[in-house]
Short mmCIF file of C-alpha atoms and ligand atoms in Angstrom, two decimals:
data_model
loop_
_atom_site.label_atom_id
_atom_site.label_comp_id
_atom_site.label_asym_id
_atom_site.label_seq_id
_atom_site.Cartn_x
_atom_site.Cartn_y
_atom_site.Cartn_z
CA MET A 1 0.16 -0.26 0.14
CA ARG A 2 1.34 3.40 -0.97
CA CYS A 3 0.29 7.15 0.49
CA THR A 4 1.19 10.05 -0.67
CA VAL A 5 1.62 13.24 1.19
CA GLY A 6 2.25 16.25 -1.03
CA GLY A 7 1.96 17.29 -4.58
CA LEU A 8 -1.89 18.51 -4.99
CA LEU A 9 -2.75 16.39 -2.07
CA VAL A 10 -3.87 18.00 1.19
CA ALA A 11 -2.52 16.36 4.17
CA ALA A 12 -5.82 15.55 6.07
CA LEU A 13 -7.46 13.68 3.15
CA ALA A 14 -3.82 11.99 2.03
CA LEU A 15 -3.29 10.55 6.04
CA SER A 16 -7.02 9.78 6.46
CA ALA A 17 -7.19 7.81 3.30
CA CYS A 18 -4.21 6.15 4.29
CA ALA A 19 -5.57 5.16 7.73
CA ARG A 20 -8.68 3.54 6.22
CA ALA A 21 -6.89 1.70 3.89
CA PRO A 22 -6.37 -2.30 4.65
CA LYS A 23 -3.15 -2.64 6.51
CA THR A 24 -0.72 -5.52 6.41
CA THR A 25 -0.64 -5.65 9.86
CA PRO A 26 -3.99 -6.16 12.01
CA PRO A 27 -5.52 -3.10 13.18
CA PRO A 28 -4.92 -2.77 16.75
CA SER A 29 -7.61 -4.27 19.55
CA ALA A 30 -8.83 -1.41 21.27
CA PRO A 31 -9.36 1.95 20.21
CA GLY A 32 -6.21 4.46 21.09
CA ALA A 33 -4.09 0.98 21.75
CA SER A 34 -0.52 0.82 20.14
CA PRO A 35 -0.51 -0.90 16.50
CA PRO A 36 1.47 -4.18 17.21
CA ALA A 37 5.00 -4.12 16.70
CA SER A 38 6.40 -5.16 13.38
CA PRO A 39 9.12 -4.04 11.16
CA ARG A 40 6.64 -2.89 8.67
CA ARG A 41 4.89 0.31 9.84
CA SER A 42 2.34 2.15 7.29
CA PRO A 43 3.32 6.13 6.45
CA PRO A 44 0.85 7.61 9.04
CA SER A 45 2.86 6.22 11.99
CA THR A 46 5.95 7.36 10.14
CA ILE A 47 4.50 10.59 9.74
CA SER A 48 3.63 11.11 13.16
CA ALA A 49 6.99 11.63 14.19
CA LEU A 50 7.84 14.15 11.91
CA LEU A 51 7.89 17.82 12.50
CA PRO A 52 8.09 19.61 10.14
CA LEU A 53 6.41 17.41 7.97
CA PRO A 54 8.38 16.71 4.88
CA ALA A 55 6.86 17.75 1.39
CA SER A 56 6.75 13.88 0.24
CA VAL A 57 6.17 10.47 2.39
CA GLU A 58 5.81 7.64 0.73
CA ALA A 59 5.69 3.86 2.29
CA GLY A 60 8.66 1.86 0.88
CA ASP A 61 8.05 -1.63 -0.89
CA GLY A 62 10.16 -3.81 1.45
CA ASP A 63 10.40 -4.28 5.19
CA GLY A 64 11.88 -1.93 7.30
CA PHE A 65 15.77 -1.62 8.42
CA THR A 66 16.55 -3.13 11.48
CA ILE A 67 19.35 -1.51 13.54
CA GLY A 68 21.26 -4.05 14.70
CA ALA A 69 24.88 -5.32 15.59
CA GLY A 70 27.57 -4.97 12.72
CA ILE A 71 25.30 -1.70 11.32
CA VAL A 72 27.71 0.90 9.62
CA VAL A 73 27.08 4.52 9.01
CA ALA A 74 28.72 5.34 5.56
CA ALA A 75 29.78 8.61 4.42
CA ALA A 76 32.28 8.99 1.75
CA SER A 77 32.03 12.73 1.71
CA SER A 78 35.45 14.35 3.58
CA ASP A 79 33.27 17.50 3.89
CA PRO A 80 33.97 18.11 8.05
CA ALA A 81 29.95 18.80 8.05
CA VAL A 82 29.33 15.49 6.32
CA GLN A 83 31.46 13.35 8.81
CA ARG A 84 30.28 15.33 12.01
CA ALA A 85 26.82 14.25 10.55
CA ALA A 86 27.95 10.91 10.46
CA GLN A 87 29.54 10.80 14.10
CA GLN A 88 25.89 12.17 15.00
CA VAL A 89 24.15 9.44 13.61
CA SER A 90 26.25 7.05 15.18
CA GLU A 91 25.93 8.59 18.70
CA TRP A 92 21.98 8.58 17.85
CA ILE A 93 22.34 4.90 17.27
CA ARG A 94 24.06 3.97 20.16
CA ARG A 95 21.71 5.84 22.66
CA SER A 96 18.80 4.23 20.67
CA THR A 97 20.33 0.81 20.56
CA GLY A 98 23.22 0.16 22.46
CA ILE A 99 25.15 -0.66 19.34
CA ALA A 100 28.24 1.20 18.14
CA ALA A 101 28.05 1.65 14.78
CA GLU A 102 31.49 2.23 13.16
CA VAL A 103 31.52 5.31 10.66
CA THR A 104 33.40 4.67 7.67
CA SER A 105 34.45 6.18 4.36
CA ALA A 106 34.71 3.35 2.68
CA ALA A 107 31.65 2.26 -0.22
CA PRO A 108 29.49 0.17 1.35
CA ASP A 109 29.19 -3.35 0.12
CA ALA A 110 25.56 -4.56 -0.20
CA GLN A 111 25.64 -7.34 2.19
CA THR A 112 26.29 -4.75 5.27
CA ALA A 113 23.57 -2.96 6.84
CA THR A 114 24.34 0.71 6.28
CA ILE A 115 22.98 4.01 7.03
CA GLU A 116 24.76 6.28 3.97
CA LEU A 117 25.16 9.33 3.76
CA ALA A 118 26.15 10.97 0.42
CA VAL A 119 26.41 14.23 -0.85
CA ASP A 120 26.29 14.66 -4.54
CA PRO A 121 26.24 18.05 -6.48
CA GLN A 122 24.04 16.50 -9.29
CA ARG A 123 21.19 15.34 -7.19
CA ALA A 124 18.30 17.75 -7.69
CA THR A 125 17.38 18.17 -4.44
CA GLY A 126 17.81 22.22 -4.08
CA ALA A 127 19.93 23.95 -1.51
CA GLU A 128 18.59 22.73 1.28
CA GLY A 129 16.62 19.58 0.15
CA TYR A 130 17.32 16.03 0.56
CA GLU A 131 15.74 12.60 -0.21
CA LEU A 132 15.94 9.72 3.03
CA THR A 133 15.38 6.21 2.11
CA VAL A 134 14.60 3.35 4.33
CA ALA A 135 14.95 -0.50 2.63
CA PRO A 136 15.96 -3.70 4.12
CA ARG A 137 19.62 -3.55 4.14
CA ARG A 138 20.40 0.24 3.43
CA VAL A 139 19.16 3.61 4.61
CA THR A 140 20.10 6.33 2.47
CA LEU A 141 20.74 10.13 3.11
CA ALA A 142 21.53 12.01 0.10
CA SER A 143 21.26 15.57 -0.74
CA ALA A 144 23.30 17.84 -3.17
CA THR A 145 24.61 19.88 -0.33
CA PRO A 146 25.85 19.35 3.54
CA ALA A 147 22.67 21.69 4.43
CA GLY A 148 20.15 19.23 2.89
CA LEU A 149 22.32 16.17 4.62
CA PHE A 150 21.79 17.42 8.03
CA TYR A 151 18.62 17.89 7.62
CA ALA A 152 18.42 14.29 6.57
CA THR A 153 19.71 13.24 9.73
CA GLN A 154 17.39 15.52 11.81
CA THR A 155 14.28 13.31 9.73
CA LEU A 156 16.46 10.33 10.73
CA ARG A 157 16.49 11.19 14.20
CA GLN A 158 13.04 11.76 14.29
CA LEU A 159 12.45 8.36 13.35
CA LEU A 160 14.34 7.02 16.04
CA PRO A 161 13.12 6.00 19.34
CA TYR A 162 12.67 9.24 21.67
CA TRP A 163 15.00 7.91 24.05
CA SER A 164 18.01 8.22 21.81
CA GLU A 165 17.65 12.08 23.09
CA TYR A 166 18.83 11.13 26.20
CA GLU A 167 22.53 11.79 26.57
CA ALA A 168 23.18 8.64 29.22
CA VAL A 169 21.43 5.79 28.30
CA ALA A 170 23.33 2.50 29.51
CA TYR A 171 22.28 -1.07 27.88
CA ARG A 172 22.87 -4.17 29.85
CA GLN A 173 22.59 -5.63 26.09
CA PRO A 174 21.73 -4.24 22.66
CA ARG A 175 18.38 -3.61 21.87
CA PRO A 176 17.70 -3.47 18.16
CA ALA A 177 15.59 -0.90 16.60
CA ALA A 178 13.43 -0.92 13.29
CA LEU A 179 13.21 1.88 11.29
CA PRO A 180 9.99 1.82 8.95
CA SER A 181 10.21 1.20 5.11
CA VAL A 182 9.89 4.65 4.13
CA ARG A 183 10.80 7.18 0.98
CA ILE A 184 11.09 10.93 1.75
CA LYS A 185 11.54 13.76 -0.46
CA ASP A 186 11.83 16.69 1.16
CA SER A 187 12.88 20.79 0.71
CA PRO A 188 12.00 23.78 2.41
CA ARG A 189 9.17 25.99 1.21
CA PHE A 190 11.43 29.23 2.34
CA GLU A 191 14.78 29.95 2.33
CA TRP A 192 14.32 32.07 5.76
CA ARG A 193 13.23 29.98 8.50
CA GLY A 194 14.17 32.00 11.56
CA ALA A 195 13.87 32.91 15.37
CA MET A 196 14.69 35.86 17.51
CA LEU A 197 16.36 35.88 20.83
CA ASP A 198 16.13 39.48 23.01
CA VAL A 199 19.44 39.00 24.60
CA ALA A 200 19.38 42.85 25.71
CA ARG A 201 16.46 42.97 27.63
CA HIS A 202 17.41 40.16 29.39
CA PHE A 203 20.95 38.81 29.03
CA PHE A 204 21.25 35.22 28.09
CA SER A 205 24.86 33.03 28.33
CA VAL A 206 26.60 31.53 25.55
CA ASP A 207 25.51 28.32 26.70
CA GLU A 208 21.77 29.13 26.86
CA VAL A 209 22.08 30.64 23.30
CA LYS A 210 23.67 27.61 22.24
CA ARG A 211 20.67 25.18 23.82
CA PHE A 212 18.22 27.62 21.70
CA ILE A 213 20.34 27.11 18.35
CA ASP A 214 19.67 23.30 19.43
CA LEU A 215 16.09 23.87 19.46
CA GLU A 216 16.18 25.56 16.12
CA ALA A 217 18.30 23.18 14.40
CA LEU A 218 15.53 20.24 15.57
CA HIS A 219 13.31 21.65 13.56
CA LYS A 220 15.13 22.44 10.15
CA MET A 221 15.42 26.40 11.28
CA ASN A 222 18.32 28.47 9.98
CA ARG A 223 18.70 31.85 11.17
CA LEU A 224 19.16 33.12 14.40
CA HIS A 225 18.41 36.74 14.81
CA LEU A 226 20.39 38.03 18.05
CA HIS A 227 19.02 41.34 19.21
CA LEU A 228 22.43 42.42 20.75
CA ALA A 229 21.04 45.83 21.83
CA ASP A 230 18.46 48.13 23.24
CA ASP A 231 17.62 50.40 26.11
CA GLN A 232 18.57 48.05 28.53
CA GLY A 233 21.66 46.88 27.81
CA TRP A 234 24.65 46.80 25.05
CA ARG A 235 25.80 42.62 24.80
CA ILE A 236 28.43 42.95 22.13
CA GLU A 237 32.07 43.78 22.86
CA ILE A 238 33.21 46.68 20.46
CA ARG A 239 37.05 47.62 20.32
CA ALA A 240 36.96 50.92 19.38
CA TRP A 241 34.13 51.78 22.14
CA PRO A 242 34.79 49.50 24.96
CA ASP A 243 32.35 51.41 27.23
CA LEU A 244 29.54 50.09 25.72
CA THR A 245 29.93 46.87 27.53
CA ARG A 246 32.01 48.26 30.74
CA LYS A 247 29.01 50.55 31.07
CA GLY A 248 26.20 49.63 29.03
CA GLY A 249 26.44 45.92 28.82
CA LEU A 250 25.79 45.94 33.13
CA THR A 251 22.31 46.59 33.31
CA GLU A 252 19.06 44.68 32.24
CA VAL A 253 15.23 44.84 32.64
CA GLY A 254 14.33 44.59 36.77
CA ALA A 255 18.18 45.88 37.09
CA THR A 256 19.48 42.74 37.73
CA PRO A 257 23.17 42.12 36.53
CA GLY A 258 23.54 41.97 32.56
CA GLY A 259 26.46 40.82 30.66
CA PHE A 260 27.81 40.98 27.17
CA TYR A 261 29.67 38.43 25.11
CA THR A 262 33.34 39.24 24.18
CA GLN A 263 34.17 38.97 20.56
CA ALA A 264 35.59 35.34 21.01
CA GLN A 265 32.35 34.15 22.63
CA PHE A 266 30.19 35.79 19.99
CA ALA A 267 32.50 34.16 17.60
CA GLU A 268 32.16 30.76 19.07
CA ILE A 269 28.21 31.15 19.08
CA VAL A 270 28.67 32.04 15.17
CA SER A 271 30.80 28.93 14.58
CA TYR A 272 28.47 26.78 16.71
CA ALA A 273 25.57 27.88 14.65
CA ALA A 274 27.30 27.45 11.64
CA ASP A 275 27.82 23.62 12.01
CA ARG A 276 23.80 23.24 12.40
CA PHE A 277 23.18 25.15 9.60
CA VAL A 278 22.21 28.39 11.38
CA THR A 279 23.11 31.93 10.26
CA ILE A 280 23.61 34.34 12.99
CA VAL A 281 22.06 37.71 12.27
CA PRO A 282 23.28 40.66 14.33
CA GLU A 283 21.07 43.51 15.17
CA ILE A 284 21.92 46.73 16.67
CA ASP A 285 18.91 48.66 17.12
CA MET A 286 18.92 52.33 16.10
CA PRO A 287 18.49 54.98 16.20
CA GLY A 288 15.88 54.26 18.69
CA HIS A 289 16.43 51.83 21.40
CA THR A 290 19.74 52.97 22.18
CA ASN A 291 19.77 54.09 25.97
CA ALA A 292 22.39 51.73 26.70
CA ALA A 293 24.92 53.44 24.10
CA LEU A 294 23.96 57.03 24.99
CA ALA A 295 24.53 56.14 28.87
CA SER A 296 28.06 54.68 27.59
CA TYR A 297 29.15 57.86 25.58
CA PRO A 298 27.93 61.15 26.49
CA GLU A 299 29.36 62.59 23.16
CA LEU A 300 26.67 60.54 21.19
CA ASN A 301 23.63 62.76 22.88
CA CYS A 302 22.76 66.04 21.10
CA ASN A 303 23.02 67.92 24.65
CA GLY A 304 26.49 65.96 25.11
CA GLN A 305 24.90 64.68 28.40
CA ALA A 306 24.72 60.51 29.08
CA PRO A 307 21.32 59.86 30.43
CA PRO A 308 21.12 57.27 33.44
CA PRO A 309 21.20 53.49 32.69
CA PHE A 310 17.61 52.39 31.87
CA THR A 311 15.77 48.87 33.57
CA GLY A 312 12.12 49.40 32.47
CA ILE A 313 10.23 47.94 29.89
CA ASP A 314 9.20 51.41 27.90
CA VAL A 315 9.95 51.75 24.20
CA GLY A 316 10.30 54.74 21.94
CA PHE A 317 12.29 57.36 24.38
CA SER A 318 15.71 57.09 22.96
CA ALA A 319 17.45 58.64 19.83
CA LEU A 320 20.89 58.70 18.37
CA CYS A 321 21.66 62.60 17.86
CA VAL A 322 21.37 62.01 14.06
CA ASP A 323 22.65 65.25 13.44
CA LYS A 324 26.41 64.65 14.50
CA GLU A 325 28.99 63.56 12.65
CA ILE A 326 30.08 61.29 15.59
CA THR A 327 27.27 59.15 15.36
CA TYR A 328 28.08 57.82 12.00
CA ARG A 329 31.86 57.23 13.19
CA PHE A 330 30.64 55.21 15.76
CA LEU A 331 27.94 53.21 13.70
CA ASP A 332 30.79 52.50 10.78
CA ASP A 333 32.77 51.23 13.93
CA VAL A 334 30.37 49.10 15.28
CA VAL A 335 29.05 47.49 11.98
CA GLY A 336 32.33 47.04 10.72
CA GLU A 337 33.42 44.89 14.11
CA ILE A 338 30.62 42.88 13.88
CA ALA A 339 30.21 42.32 10.14
CA GLY A 340 33.91 40.66 10.58
CA LEU A 341 32.61 38.17 13.47
CA ALA A 342 29.19 37.64 11.57
CA ARG A 343 29.78 34.86 8.49
CA GLY A 344 26.27 35.37 7.30
CA PRO A 345 25.42 38.11 5.02
CA TYR A 346 23.25 40.32 7.01
CA PHE A 347 23.12 43.01 9.47
CA HIS A 348 20.29 44.32 11.17
CA ALA A 349 20.07 47.73 12.20
CA GLY A 350 16.40 47.67 13.35
CA GLY A 351 14.91 51.04 12.82
CA ASP A 352 11.60 50.71 15.19
CA GLU A 353 9.60 52.71 17.10
CA VAL A 354 11.55 56.15 16.87
CA ARG A 355 9.16 58.75 18.54
CA ARG A 356 12.06 61.36 18.72
CA LEU A 357 12.89 62.36 15.03
CA THR A 358 10.70 64.06 12.60
CA ALA A 359 10.12 61.49 9.40
CA ASP A 360 12.76 63.09 7.20
CA GLN A 361 15.32 62.59 9.65
CA TYR A 362 14.31 59.38 10.32
CA ARG A 363 14.42 58.36 6.31
CA ALA A 364 18.03 59.94 5.99
CA PHE A 365 19.14 58.05 9.04
CA VAL A 366 17.62 55.00 7.64
CA GLU A 367 19.38 55.51 4.40
CA ARG A 368 23.05 56.72 5.69
CA VAL A 369 23.17 53.38 7.69
CA GLN A 370 22.29 51.44 4.41
CA THR A 371 25.45 52.97 2.88
CA ILE A 372 27.27 51.49 5.71
CA VAL A 373 25.98 48.63 6.04
CA GLN A 374 26.56 48.10 2.48
CA ALA A 375 30.13 49.59 2.64
CA HIS A 376 31.00 46.29 5.18
CA GLY A 377 29.69 43.68 2.71
CA LYS A 378 26.36 43.01 4.35
CA ALA A 379 22.82 43.49 3.48
CA MET A 380 21.06 45.74 5.71
CA ILE A 381 17.58 44.32 7.48
CA GLY A 382 15.02 46.87 9.55
CA TRP A 383 12.15 46.49 11.35
CA ASP A 384 8.91 47.37 8.63
CA GLU A 385 9.14 51.12 9.52
CA ILE A 386 12.40 51.29 7.46
CA ALA A 387 10.15 50.43 4.64
CA ALA A 388 9.57 54.68 4.19
CA ALA A 389 13.13 54.78 3.36
CA ALA A 390 14.86 54.58 -0.37
CA LEU A 391 15.70 50.98 0.10
CA ALA A 392 18.54 48.97 -2.02
CA PRO A 393 17.61 45.72 -4.08
CA THR A 394 19.64 43.90 -1.47
CA SER A 395 17.97 45.58 1.80
CA ILE A 396 15.41 43.22 3.66
CA VAL A 397 12.30 44.31 5.36
CA GLN A 398 10.85 42.62 8.69
CA HIS A 399 7.35 42.72 9.18
CA TRP A 400 6.06 43.30 12.39
CA ARG A 401 3.34 45.64 12.93
CA PRO A 402 0.10 43.37 12.09
CA ASN A 403 -1.28 46.78 11.05
CA ALA A 404 1.74 48.19 9.03
CA PRO A 405 0.94 49.93 5.67
CA VAL A 406 0.72 47.07 3.40
CA ALA A 407 1.50 49.35 0.28
CA ALA A 408 4.76 49.96 2.10
CA LEU A 409 5.46 46.22 2.80
CA ALA A 410 4.62 45.29 -1.07
CA ARG A 411 7.29 47.44 -2.29
CA ALA A 412 10.07 46.25 -0.25
CA PRO A 413 12.99 44.47 -1.99
CA ARG A 414 12.49 41.52 0.34
CA LEU A 415 10.54 40.71 2.81
CA ILE A 416 10.58 38.69 6.25
CA LEU A 417 7.15 37.97 7.95
CA SER A 418 7.17 38.14 11.70
CA PRO A 419 3.34 39.46 12.22
CA GLY A 420 3.22 40.07 15.91
CA ASN A 421 -0.03 38.64 16.18
CA ARG A 422 1.23 35.45 14.67
CA ALA A 423 4.92 34.96 15.02
CA TYR A 424 5.54 36.39 18.46
CA LEU A 425 6.82 34.12 20.73
CA ASP A 426 6.74 36.68 23.85
CA MET A 427 2.97 37.14 23.55
CA LYS A 428 0.77 35.30 26.14
CA TYR A 429 -0.78 31.97 24.88
CA ASP A 430 -4.27 32.43 26.82
CA GLY A 431 -5.58 34.27 29.84
CA GLU A 432 -3.64 31.78 31.95
CA THR A 433 -0.46 32.52 30.88
CA GLN A 434 1.89 34.55 33.49
CA LEU A 435 4.64 35.30 31.21
CA GLY A 436 5.07 37.33 28.24
CA LEU A 437 2.97 40.57 26.91
CA GLU A 438 -0.09 40.89 25.10
CA TRP A 439 0.15 44.25 23.05
CA ALA A 440 -0.56 42.16 19.63
CA GLY A 441 -3.04 39.94 21.63
CA ARG A 442 -3.00 36.19 22.59
CA ILE A 443 -1.52 33.74 20.68
CA PRO A 444 -2.30 30.31 21.13
CA VAL A 445 -0.80 27.61 19.14
CA ARG A 446 -3.30 27.24 16.22
CA ALA A 447 -3.02 30.98 15.70
CA SER A 448 0.98 30.50 15.11
CA TYR A 449 0.32 27.65 12.94
CA ASP A 450 -2.68 28.48 10.48
CA TRP A 451 -1.75 31.08 8.05
CA ASP A 452 -0.02 31.30 4.78
CA PRO A 453 2.71 33.26 4.73
CA ALA A 454 2.23 33.83 0.87
CA THR A 455 -1.05 35.44 1.63
CA LEU A 456 -0.38 37.77 4.22
CA VAL A 457 0.97 40.85 2.32
CA SER A 458 -0.68 41.10 -0.83
CA GLY A 459 1.30 42.33 -4.36
CA ALA A 460 4.71 41.83 -1.63
CA ARG A 461 7.83 41.12 -4.20
CA ALA A 462 10.07 38.36 -2.46
CA ILE A 463 9.23 36.77 0.66
CA LEU A 464 12.43 35.13 2.11
CA GLY A 465 10.31 33.48 4.42
CA VAL A 466 9.16 33.50 8.51
CA GLU A 467 11.13 34.43 11.73
CA ALA A 468 9.49 34.19 15.11
CA PRO A 469 10.70 36.89 17.44
CA LEU A 470 11.07 36.15 21.59
CA TRP A 471 11.43 39.53 23.23
CA SER A 472 12.44 39.33 26.79
CA GLU A 473 10.94 41.87 29.07
CA THR A 474 9.25 39.32 30.90
CA VAL A 475 11.64 36.52 30.32
CA ALA A 476 14.56 35.99 32.72
CA ASN A 477 15.77 32.57 32.04
CA MET A 478 16.06 29.61 29.52
CA ARG A 479 12.94 27.91 31.54
CA ASP A 480 10.93 30.77 30.38
CA VAL A 481 12.38 31.05 27.03
CA GLU A 482 11.78 27.23 26.28
CA PHE A 483 7.89 27.69 27.85
CA LEU A 484 7.21 30.57 25.48
CA ALA A 485 8.78 29.13 22.20
CA MET A 486 7.36 25.38 22.69
CA PRO A 487 5.35 24.41 21.46
CA ARG A 488 5.14 27.58 18.94
CA LEU A 489 8.83 27.88 17.80
CA ALA A 490 8.10 24.32 16.10
CA ALA A 491 4.55 25.18 14.65
CA LEU A 492 6.21 28.55 12.88
CA ALA A 493 9.29 26.30 11.94
CA GLU A 494 6.52 24.36 10.00
CA VAL A 495 5.15 27.09 8.71
CA GLY A 496 8.55 27.88 6.96
CA TRP A 497 9.08 24.58 6.07
CA SER A 498 6.05 22.89 4.80
CA PRO A 499 4.23 23.05 1.63
CA GLN A 500 1.13 24.83 2.65
CA ALA A 501 -0.63 21.85 0.68
CA VAL A 502 -0.04 19.98 2.80
CA ARG A 503 -0.60 21.48 6.11
CA THR A 504 -3.89 21.15 8.39
CA TRP A 505 -4.35 22.07 12.01
CA ASP A 506 -6.02 18.92 12.35
CA GLU A 507 -3.22 16.76 11.40
CA PHE A 508 -0.57 19.13 12.48
CA SER A 509 -1.94 19.21 16.02
CA ALA A 510 -1.52 15.49 16.25
CA ARG A 511 1.95 15.40 15.56
CA LEU A 512 2.66 18.15 17.70
CA GLY A 513 1.43 16.18 20.71
CA ALA A 514 3.59 13.23 19.78
CA GLN A 515 6.59 15.31 20.17
CA ALA A 516 6.10 15.33 23.85
CA PRO A 517 8.20 12.50 24.77
CA ARG A 518 11.00 13.54 22.65
CA TRP A 519 10.72 16.95 24.08
CA THR A 520 10.69 15.74 27.89
CA ALA A 521 13.78 13.55 26.96
CA LEU A 522 15.50 16.82 25.74
CA GLY A 523 14.65 18.38 28.99
CA ILE A 524 12.51 20.94 26.95
CA ASN A 525 10.18 23.40 29.83
CA PHE A 526 7.39 23.01 26.67
CA TYR A 527 4.00 24.41 27.46
CA ARG A 528 1.20 21.64 27.49
CA ALA A 529 -1.26 23.97 25.83
CA PRO A 530 -4.33 22.38 26.70
CA GLU A 531 -5.46 22.65 22.75
CA ILE A 532 -3.30 19.85 22.15
CA ARG A 533 -3.51 16.16 22.91
CA TRP A 534 0.06 15.33 24.22
CA LYS A 535 1.41 11.99 24.37
C1 LIG B 1 7.91 45.76 20.17
S1 LIG B 1 8.65 44.05 17.74
C2 LIG B 1 9.06 46.03 19.99
C3 LIG B 1 10.16 45.42 20.90
C4 LIG B 1 9.42 44.80 21.92
C5 LIG B 1 8.41 44.04 21.57
C6 LIG B 1 7.93 43.37 22.53
C7 LIG B 1 9.57 45.59 17.49
C8 LIG B 1 10.42 45.90 16.03
N1 LIG B 1 9.98 46.12 18.34
O1 LIG B 1 10.91 46.61 21.46
O2 LIG B 1 10.63 44.17 22.61
O3 LIG B 1 7.53 44.80 20.86
O4 LIG B 1 6.55 42.46 22.44
#
């Protein structure tokens, strides 16, 4: 029996058709009981493990694959990313079965049960797509690129038992596991599948940021936007302007101690992210949201007086002195140093909520900053207010205000969608939520999932994708971050990855509920939203 999800089929129809069709194994005896253990499983149970939903999942022809003694992980490519992926697969196998899978670069022979990782630039998978085939003696993960192969391994990971997420698993004796016979062809809908962490309102350590990157990678997300400066704190060392962190880095919301990343620490984050195919997008918010900088250097203020540090949560009161030349020397240094550290092609210049400048001053400022950013070899990104300025073809507008003027957004050369009433991870879920804000409304999981990025801005020129911002006014530690992010981050990851035609809320919510054991094994403090039936 063969079931397809993808093409023109709507997922719910495809899945319920699959569920109704005759099974090769007898149906479970009681409603809700697990199907009998069998090496051969039908596509619906395979699909229930996968999030985001792949573009196409078909049952394979033969039996499944047994991970048993003697299994080999073969990766011919010497690309370090591919070798890392092979080691990671071997480690997940050890954790899920207690079996040590040898990693080899030798070509696999037909007799040996092998998980093969193959990069072949000729394969028509696209830049981030992959194919994953499970056949009786061979599991093949194939892509044109190491990035695609990385996503293939994340899919394989979700097909393995959830306990492979526990770091310390001990086995008295090996415990073979079965992989279902399946053929997955997958590639992302959008090139930009991002999240944002506000490390300015509350500071988060390098290890905390790494954990957030891990959550993204599990869901095939590929951008981490770090909001590195705001009124309450400056979080990245700038060698030419050391007081930014010496003074401006000390504070955070609530007057608890702040913090900052040295350039070496920031580089460590960039490289950890790159290993997981996540590009760091650094943001220095300007000309507003700059009290931390203004408090560190009196000369950046029009009146030459440094304001006191700010640890509240009001917005819109600060602005750089746009008429002073030193402001642009300052920005050139800041953009230059950060551009040298961030390997990605982007620099986010903020631009939101400026209440202290005229419209003309604001536009002129944005255009001048755009020139500075381009001179350092990066594409400028800004919040949707920058759409009022004359933008270069490479510049990117990040839509956040639900009522931002659509005509201006449609003119944006490139667009990232973070509508506050869908994508904001810092909005409360419901009336019970203690953490979070409410200015864009409450966002239950369904509201974060059930929308189509393609129809949000009519006439949009180029939609790069979706980003989920997590502002940290009310969020002081990783438990808080995880509570607000999960499960909505997973929902938005699927909005960015899976074809619209295969996505339905009912089918998604069942798959989401099935993630609970894996997330629990990972120690994630996720919100058990009452609308989901958690496993
Ligand atoms: C609006 S979103 C802001 C942030 C706040 C956020 C809280 C945006 C560009 N500006 O300064 O932290 O709301 O949800």
